[in-house]
XYZ file of C-alpha atoms in Angstrom:
427
model
C -67.938 -18.920 -157.348
C -65.177 -16.340 -157.696
C -63.322 -18.608 -160.145
C -66.401 -18.886 -162.343
C -66.763 -15.092 -162.327
C -63.089 -14.688 -163.147
C -63.489 -16.889 -166.227
C -66.038 -14.512 -167.799
C -64.671 -11.244 -166.381
C -63.333 -10.001 -169.754
C -66.917 -9.839 -171.065
C -67.592 -6.898 -168.718
C -65.657 -4.676 -171.142
C -67.870 -3.392 -173.969
C -65.217 -3.405 -176.689
C -64.071 -6.934 -175.908
C -67.691 -8.091 -175.625
C -68.392 -6.798 -179.142
C -65.210 -8.373 -180.521
C -66.009 -11.693 -178.805
C -69.635 -11.658 -180.026
C -68.549 -11.025 -183.598
C -65.968 -13.806 -183.327
C -68.575 -16.206 -181.903
C -70.993 -15.636 -184.791
C -68.234 -15.793 -187.422
C -66.996 -19.082 -185.953
C -70.518 -20.500 -186.207
C -70.419 -19.524 -189.877
C -67.041 -21.174 -190.347
C -68.484 -24.366 -188.872
C -71.342 -24.258 -191.385
C -68.777 -23.722 -194.151
C -66.861 -26.870 -193.160
C -69.913 -29.077 -193.697
C -71.322 -27.128 -196.649
C -68.019 -27.286 -198.538
C -67.711 -31.065 -198.198
C -71.278 -31.780 -199.268
C -71.238 -29.174 -202.026
C -68.267 -31.002 -203.576
C -70.127 -34.307 -203.235
C -73.281 -32.831 -204.802
C -71.166 -31.669 -207.758
C -70.075 -35.289 -208.271
C -66.657 -34.891 -206.656
C -64.769 -37.334 -204.461
C -61.801 -37.223 -202.058
C -59.415 -35.892 -204.722
C -61.714 -32.969 -205.612
C -62.341 -32.104 -201.956
C -58.605 -32.363 -201.351
C -58.020 -29.854 -204.165
C -60.467 -27.345 -202.649
C -59.160 -27.658 -199.092
C -55.593 -27.392 -200.409
C -56.550 -24.121 -202.093
C -57.834 -22.808 -198.739
C -54.619 -23.788 -196.961
C -52.475 -22.168 -199.670
C -54.310 -18.866 -199.202
C -53.810 -19.155 -195.454
C -50.120 -20.067 -195.470
C -49.027 -17.681 -198.237
C -50.667 -14.660 -196.606
C -50.076 -15.253 -192.902
C -46.705 -13.465 -192.692
C -48.175 -10.451 -194.495
C -51.081 -10.638 -192.045
C -48.656 -10.433 -189.120
C -46.950 -7.355 -190.572
C -50.334 -5.719 -191.281
C -51.427 -6.369 -187.686
C -48.311 -4.561 -186.395
C -48.375 -1.617 -188.818
C -52.077 -0.901 -189.454
C -55.200 -0.456 -187.357
C -56.112 -3.941 -186.167
C -59.804 -3.054 -186.276
C -59.571 -2.059 -189.943
C -57.721 -5.271 -190.801
C -60.379 -7.409 -189.080
C -63.246 -5.579 -190.774
C -61.600 -5.862 -194.201
C -60.933 -9.584 -193.717
C -64.537 -10.246 -192.664
C -66.009 -8.216 -195.522
C -63.820 -9.962 -198.110
C -64.740 -13.418 -196.774
C -68.422 -12.506 -196.677
C -68.444 -11.075 -200.202
C -66.643 -14.091 -201.660
C -69.066 -16.569 -200.095
C -72.023 -14.432 -201.147
C -70.937 -14.962 -204.764
C -70.411 -18.705 -204.189
C -73.872 -19.029 -202.608
C -75.436 -17.244 -205.567
C -73.726 -19.614 -208.003
C -74.789 -22.637 -205.942
C -78.425 -21.582 -205.610
C -78.647 -20.899 -209.359
C -76.943 -24.247 -210.132
C -74.021 -22.572 -211.904
C -71.384 -23.567 -209.348
C -68.385 -25.691 -210.338
C -65.559 -27.170 -208.283
C -63.045 -24.612 -209.563
C -65.294 -21.818 -208.221
C -65.057 -23.410 -204.772
C -61.272 -23.676 -205.074
C -60.923 -20.000 -206.031
C -63.202 -18.940 -203.179
C -61.291 -21.124 -200.736
C -58.018 -19.315 -201.548
C -59.600 -15.944 -200.724
C -61.302 -17.209 -197.561
C -57.969 -18.625 -196.373
C -56.217 -15.333 -197.161
C -58.850 -13.414 -195.197
C -58.340 -15.644 -192.192
C -54.558 -15.190 -192.456
C -55.011 -11.433 -191.987
C -57.741 -11.710 -189.353
C -56.061 -13.994 -186.793
C -52.863 -11.939 -186.161
C -54.933 -8.731 -186.012
C -57.308 -10.272 -183.479
C -54.373 -11.510 -181.385
C -52.768 -8.040 -181.425
C -56.007 -6.207 -180.616
C -57.124 -8.171 -177.526
C -54.331 -6.879 -175.203
C -55.428 -3.309 -176.054
C -58.974 -4.020 -174.871
C -58.296 -5.744 -171.547
C -56.139 -5.283 -168.459
C -53.125 -7.588 -168.331
C -54.532 -9.674 -165.488
C -57.581 -10.632 -167.610
C -55.692 -11.877 -170.690
C -55.468 -15.457 -169.403
C -59.229 -15.513 -168.777
C -59.790 -14.191 -172.311
C -57.546 -16.951 -173.644
C -59.696 -19.513 -171.836
C -62.894 -17.921 -173.164
C -61.670 -18.093 -176.732
C -60.337 -21.615 -176.212
C -63.811 -22.701 -175.096
C -65.683 -20.713 -177.739
C -63.702 -21.783 -180.810
C -64.350 -25.548 -180.655
C -67.889 -25.102 -179.334
C -68.909 -22.741 -182.133
C -66.695 -23.740 -185.083
C -66.472 -27.475 -184.495
C -69.709 -28.283 -182.642
C -72.672 -25.922 -183.043
C -71.780 -24.609 -186.508
C -71.313 -28.043 -188.127
C -74.435 -29.384 -186.400
C -76.514 -26.479 -187.731
C -74.849 -26.877 -191.125
C -75.750 -30.562 -191.273
C -79.393 -29.778 -190.478
C -79.593 -26.915 -193.012
C -78.026 -29.023 -195.775
C -80.209 -32.037 -194.999
C -83.368 -29.883 -195.037
C -82.432 -27.550 -197.896
C -79.056 -27.288 -199.669
C -75.319 -26.596 -199.225
C -75.823 -23.309 -201.081
C -78.114 -21.983 -198.367
C -75.578 -22.940 -195.686
C -72.888 -21.017 -197.611
C -75.199 -17.986 -197.777
C -75.706 -18.080 -194.003
C -71.915 -18.275 -193.555
C -71.473 -15.108 -195.638
C -73.989 -13.259 -193.439
C -72.158 -14.290 -190.247
C -68.959 -12.682 -191.546
C -70.797 -9.430 -192.300
C -72.292 -9.521 -188.792
C -68.804 -9.920 -187.318
C -67.562 -6.895 -189.268
C -70.505 -4.876 -187.921
C -69.648 -5.797 -184.324
C -66.031 -4.688 -184.777
C -67.122 -1.406 -186.387
C -69.367 -0.747 -183.369
C -66.379 -0.826 -180.993
C -65.178 2.453 -179.464
C -61.415 2.151 -179.252
C -59.316 4.479 -177.085
C -58.479 7.747 -178.811
C -54.791 7.088 -178.125
C -54.553 4.199 -180.618
C -51.038 4.869 -182.030
C -51.685 4.883 -185.779
C -49.316 7.854 -186.242
C -46.422 5.935 -184.688
C -46.921 3.146 -187.172
C -46.527 5.593 -190.044
C -43.094 6.676 -188.735
C -41.710 3.157 -188.726
C -39.526 1.887 -191.524
C -41.561 0.412 -194.349
C -40.992 -1.791 -197.338
C -39.729 -5.273 -197.993
C -36.407 -4.770 -196.177
C -38.131 -3.686 -192.973
C -40.470 -6.677 -193.098
C -37.608 -9.082 -193.725
C -35.610 -7.571 -190.843
C -38.585 -7.951 -188.489
C -39.103 -11.568 -189.503
C -35.378 -12.349 -189.254
C -35.294 -11.064 -185.672
C -38.291 -13.222 -184.759
C -36.824 -16.319 -186.415
C -33.492 -15.719 -184.648
C -35.315 -15.798 -181.302
C -37.047 -19.066 -182.240
C -33.726 -20.701 -183.178
C -32.169 -19.649 -179.861
C -35.115 -20.929 -177.817
C -34.956 -24.721 -177.819
C -38.432 -25.502 -176.411
C -40.036 -23.098 -178.883
C -38.174 -24.489 -181.888
C -38.964 -28.091 -180.873
C -42.653 -27.245 -180.372
C -42.953 -25.502 -183.737
C -41.256 -28.363 -185.587
C -43.537 -30.856 -183.856
C -46.541 -28.721 -184.804
C -45.475 -28.846 -188.451
C -45.304 -32.658 -188.483
C -48.486 -32.923 -186.409
C -50.423 -30.870 -188.957
C -48.984 -32.924 -191.835
C -50.178 -36.176 -190.255
C -53.644 -35.310 -188.975
C -55.123 -32.325 -190.787
C -55.591 -33.852 -194.230
C -57.309 -37.010 -192.934
C -59.637 -34.977 -190.693
C -60.517 -32.357 -193.308
C -60.592 -34.498 -196.459
C -61.245 -38.128 -195.539
C -63.589 -37.843 -192.550
C -66.691 -37.030 -194.662
C -66.041 -40.154 -196.728
C -65.412 -42.256 -193.602
C -68.843 -41.172 -192.338
C -70.415 -41.887 -195.707
C -68.738 -45.250 -196.449
C -68.290 -46.796 -192.991
C -71.519 -45.594 -191.389
C -73.706 -45.082 -194.454
C -74.245 -41.592 -193.041
C -75.019 -38.222 -194.555
C -74.375 -34.554 -193.752
C -76.294 -34.766 -190.460
C -74.048 -37.579 -189.204
C -70.933 -35.763 -190.382
C -72.103 -32.646 -188.551
C -72.658 -34.674 -185.367
C -69.120 -36.119 -185.493
C -67.683 -32.616 -185.902
C -69.977 -31.439 -183.108
C -68.552 -34.133 -180.803
C -65.048 -32.961 -181.720
C -65.997 -29.384 -180.843
C -67.794 -30.214 -177.600
C -64.781 -32.238 -176.479
C -62.562 -29.271 -177.360
C -64.697 -26.862 -175.348
C -64.630 -29.162 -172.310
C -60.856 -29.615 -172.603
C -60.245 -25.850 -172.775
C -62.606 -25.160 -169.878
C -61.068 -27.817 -167.629
C -57.446 -26.814 -168.262
C -58.152 -23.072 -167.849
C -60.072 -23.617 -164.595
C -56.991 -25.017 -162.867
C -53.461 -23.817 -162.349
C -51.077 -24.822 -165.107
C -49.215 -28.098 -164.530
C -45.657 -27.699 -163.305
C -44.581 -29.904 -166.219
C -46.485 -27.703 -168.635
C -44.245 -28.293 -171.686
C -44.254 -32.063 -171.235
C -47.985 -32.240 -170.521
C -48.799 -30.026 -173.523
C -46.680 -32.072 -175.950
C -47.920 -35.439 -174.683
C -51.518 -34.213 -174.856
C -51.045 -33.411 -178.524
C -49.169 -36.624 -179.284
C -51.043 -39.300 -177.333
C -54.299 -37.365 -177.597
C -54.196 -38.038 -181.349
C -54.346 -41.837 -180.903
C -58.196 -41.941 -180.958
C -58.006 -40.661 -184.568
C -57.511 -44.349 -185.377
C -61.116 -44.909 -184.261
C -62.382 -42.527 -186.946
C -60.985 -44.779 -189.652
C -62.361 -48.091 -188.349
C -65.584 -47.295 -186.439
C -68.857 -48.778 -187.676
C -71.094 -47.001 -185.180
C -71.777 -43.287 -185.028
C -71.391 -43.060 -181.248
C -67.955 -44.731 -181.374
C -66.745 -42.311 -184.034
C -68.180 -39.366 -182.077
C -66.482 -40.540 -178.866
C -63.104 -40.775 -180.613
C -63.573 -37.281 -182.081
C -64.492 -35.889 -178.642
C -61.299 -37.222 -177.020
C -59.118 -35.821 -179.819
C -60.881 -32.458 -179.496
C -60.510 -32.339 -175.700
C -56.781 -33.094 -175.591
C -55.937 -30.870 -178.554
C -57.848 -27.887 -177.200
C -56.397 -28.257 -173.690
C -52.903 -28.300 -175.197
C -53.716 -25.157 -177.196
C -54.735 -23.265 -174.039
C -51.376 -24.143 -172.469
C -49.586 -23.087 -175.681
C -51.408 -19.746 -175.828
C -50.509 -19.014 -172.208
C -46.930 -20.042 -172.931
C -46.616 -17.480 -175.729
C -48.110 -14.789 -173.504
C -45.877 -15.503 -170.531
C -42.528 -16.601 -171.969
C -42.137 -14.625 -175.203
C -40.917 -10.999 -174.802
C -43.565 -8.340 -175.425
C -41.702 -6.743 -178.319
C -41.477 -10.081 -180.167
C -44.901 -11.544 -179.428
C -46.577 -10.418 -182.657
C -43.835 -11.781 -184.884
C -43.535 -15.026 -182.929
C -47.307 -15.523 -183.165
C -47.122 -14.976 -186.907
C -44.166 -17.353 -187.274
C -45.962 -19.884 -185.059
C -48.956 -19.798 -187.365
C -46.797 -19.965 -190.484
C -44.446 -22.764 -189.391
C -47.206 -24.841 -187.809
C -49.256 -24.704 -191.006
C -46.350 -24.899 -193.445
C -47.238 -28.446 -194.478
C -50.996 -27.896 -194.297
C -51.371 -27.712 -198.117
C -49.239 -30.858 -198.467
C -51.408 -32.699 -195.933
C -54.579 -31.661 -197.772
C -53.116 -32.584 -201.155
C -51.858 -36.005 -200.017
C -54.912 -37.087 -198.028
C -57.168 -37.831 -200.994
C -54.614 -39.818 -203.044
C -53.351 -41.605 -199.894
C -56.885 -42.649 -199.058
C -57.373 -43.959 -202.592
C -54.089 -45.927 -202.591
C -53.799 -47.152 -198.967
C -57.439 -47.070 -197.961
C -59.108 -44.685 -195.516
C -58.551 -46.888 -192.391
C -54.782 -47.141 -193.008
C -54.444 -43.356 -193.360
C -56.278 -42.778 -190.075
C -54.063 -45.347 -188.313
C -50.938 -43.480 -189.480
C -52.479 -40.162 -188.412
C -53.222 -41.483 -184.931
C -50.063 -43.437 -184.145
C -47.478 -41.106 -185.757
C -47.855 -38.110 -183.380
C -47.696 -40.376 -180.305
C -44.320 -41.755 -181.385
C -42.875 -38.396 -182.401
C -43.960 -36.453 -179.305
C -41.704 -38.549 -177.041
C -38.686 -37.564 -179.145
C -39.754 -33.910 -179.066
C -39.919 -33.870 -175.257
C -36.449 -35.442 -175.049
C -34.616 -33.426 -177.704
C -36.401 -30.198 -176.720
C -35.065 -30.679 -173.152
C -38.541 -29.809 -171.937
C -38.425 -31.420 -168.460
C -35.458 -29.347 -167.324
C -36.656 -26.173 -169.057
C -40.130 -26.165 -167.497
C -38.735 -26.660 -163.999
C -36.273 -23.810 -164.502
C -39.065 -21.520 -165.796
C -42.252 -22.153 -163.770
C -45.412 -20.447 -165.047
C -47.521 -20.721 -161.895
C -48.273 -17.370 -160.299
C -46.978 -18.743 -156.997
C -44.159 -21.202 -157.801
C -43.788 -24.250 -155.640
C -40.600 -24.333 -153.511
C -39.194 -27.290 -155.487
C -39.346 -25.268 -158.713
C -37.457 -22.264 -157.342
C-alpha cells in the first residue's frame, strides 16, 4: 500500500500536478498527430517515400535545435521556454488543420510544419527535465521519473493513437490535427497557472557568460565527461545505432505494413500503436515498482537489444492480434530500459553537468534519426517491408552484446551500485 502511494506522491504538489497534467494532455495530442500525419499523407496520395520525407523533416527540426534547447533550459526561465514551445506547436498545427479542412493542404505544408513541431519539442524536453527538480523534493524524483515513464507510452503511444484512429475513421485527419493543436494550448495554460517559488534565479542567469563561445565551452565540458565515462559513451553510441535501425521502420513503414499485410485502416494502425504504448506503460510501472537490478547496465542494454527482436513480427504478421502482441513486447522492454536510463542519469551524472549531459544524450541518441527516416521508405521499396523489419529486429540484439562487453558494464555496475541499500557482495 505504501509503495503504491509512493509512486504517485509527486502529484501532491500543485505545481508538479499542473505540469504533469499539461504534459499528459499534450502527449495525447502527440499521439493523435502520429496517426493523423500518416493518414493525411495517404489521403493526399502519398506513399512511404512522401511520409518518410515528412517524418525526416520533423527529426531534422528536433536534432538541429536540441543543443540550443539545452542551453535555453539552463539560461532562461524553464516555464517560459515550455510555454513558448507549446504555443508555437499549437499555432503551427492550427494552420495545418485549417489547410486540411479547407482541402488546400499539400505534402510540403506538412513537411514545413513538421520541422517547427520538432524544433518546439527540442526546446520543451530539456526545459521540462530542468524544471522538475525545482518542483519536487529530491527523494520524490525517482517516483516522478516512474510516473512520466508510465504516462508517456500510455498517452502518446496508446490512448492518443487509439483516439486518433477513431477520429480519422469517423471524420478526417484534419480534425485530428486540430484537436492536437488544442492540446498544446491546454498544456501551455497549465504551465502558466503554476506558482513557482519567488527565488527562481533568473538574475543569476543574466550574469553568466553569454554568446557562442560560452555555449561551445559548456558543450565541450559535457562532451569531455562523456568521453571519459566508458559506460556512458558506450550507451550513447548504442542508442545512436539503435535509433538508426528501428525508428524509421516504426515511424514510416508500420502504417503500410498494417495497410498491406492486414488490409487495415487508421483504426487498426491506432490499435497497434496503442498496444505498443500499453506495453510501454506496463514495462515502466513494473520496473519502477521494484528495486533496480544489481546488473542495471547489463539489464538495460539487453532489454533494448533483445527487446527489439519482436519488431520482426511487425513485418511478417498477418493477424492484427499478432502484430499488436509484438508491438506490446517491444514497448514494454524499451520503456523499462528508459526508466533505468533516466535513473542512471539522475544518480551517476554530477549535478552541475546533468543538464548538458541530458542535452547531449538527446542529441547523440537522435543524431541518425533523420537518416533512419529518410532511408526507411526507399529501403522498404527496394528490399521489401518484411526484410527491413527483420533487420530492425535482429540488428540491435547482435550489437547490444558487443556494447556490454566493450563498455565494461558488468564490472562497472558492480563497482557503482545504485540500490539505496547495497548488497554486501557489491560493496
